[in-house]
GROMACS .gro file of C-alpha atoms in nm:
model
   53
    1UNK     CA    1   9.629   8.717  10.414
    2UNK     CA    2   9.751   8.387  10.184
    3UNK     CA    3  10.151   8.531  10.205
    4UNK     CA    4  10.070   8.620  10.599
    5UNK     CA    5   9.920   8.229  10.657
    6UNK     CA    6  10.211   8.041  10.435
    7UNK     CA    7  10.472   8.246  10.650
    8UNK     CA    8  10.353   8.171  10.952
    9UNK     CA    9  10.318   7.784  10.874
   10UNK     CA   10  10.677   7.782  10.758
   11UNK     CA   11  10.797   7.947  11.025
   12UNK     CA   12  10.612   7.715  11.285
   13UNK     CA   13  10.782   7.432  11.103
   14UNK     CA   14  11.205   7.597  11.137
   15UNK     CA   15  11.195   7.919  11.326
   16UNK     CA   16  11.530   7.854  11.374
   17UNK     CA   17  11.618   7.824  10.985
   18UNK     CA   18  11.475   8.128  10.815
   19UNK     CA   19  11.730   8.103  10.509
   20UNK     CA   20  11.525   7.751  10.451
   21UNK     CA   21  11.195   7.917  10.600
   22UNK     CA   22  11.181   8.226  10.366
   23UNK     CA   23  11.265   7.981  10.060
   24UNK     CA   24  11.011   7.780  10.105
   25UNK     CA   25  10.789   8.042  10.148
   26UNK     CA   26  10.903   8.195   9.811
   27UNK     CA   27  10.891   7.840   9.642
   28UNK     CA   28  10.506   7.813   9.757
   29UNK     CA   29  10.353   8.165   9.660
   30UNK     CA   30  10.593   8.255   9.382
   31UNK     CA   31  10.317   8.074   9.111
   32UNK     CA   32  10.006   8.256   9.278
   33UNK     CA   33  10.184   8.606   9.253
   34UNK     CA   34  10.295   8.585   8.911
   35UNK     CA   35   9.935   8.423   8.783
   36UNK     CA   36   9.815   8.706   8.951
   37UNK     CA   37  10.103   9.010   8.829
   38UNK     CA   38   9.982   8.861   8.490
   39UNK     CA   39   9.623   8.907   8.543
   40UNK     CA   40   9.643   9.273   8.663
   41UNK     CA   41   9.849   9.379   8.367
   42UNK     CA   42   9.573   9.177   8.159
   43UNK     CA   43   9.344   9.391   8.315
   44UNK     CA   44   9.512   9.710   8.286
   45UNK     CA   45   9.569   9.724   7.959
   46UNK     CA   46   9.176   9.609   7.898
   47UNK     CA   47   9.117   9.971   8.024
   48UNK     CA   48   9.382  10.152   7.833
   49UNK     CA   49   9.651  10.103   8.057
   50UNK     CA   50  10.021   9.977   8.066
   51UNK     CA   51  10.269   9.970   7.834
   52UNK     CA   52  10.179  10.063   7.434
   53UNK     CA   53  10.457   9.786   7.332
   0.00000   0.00000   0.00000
């Protein structure tokens, strides 16, 4: 729902210039999806899973 919301905002802003558009939407939710990558591997290996390096 976040990535479907910041999309649609940045395309509302330059339909027209999606290079720009999908950049911008990349720049924006890039920091919330690796936090959260980070967090589910945390979590994983809390229960025994993921790598055993």
């Amino acid at each position: 729902m976040i990535g479907a919301r910041t999309l649609s905002r940045h395309l509302a802003v330059s339909a027209a210039a999606q290079r720009t558009t999908f950049s911008a939407y990349e720049a924006e939710l890039r920091p919330y999806v690796a936090e959260n990558q980070t967090k589910g591997r945390e979590g994983a290996r809390a229960f025994g899973g993921g790598p055993t390096s």
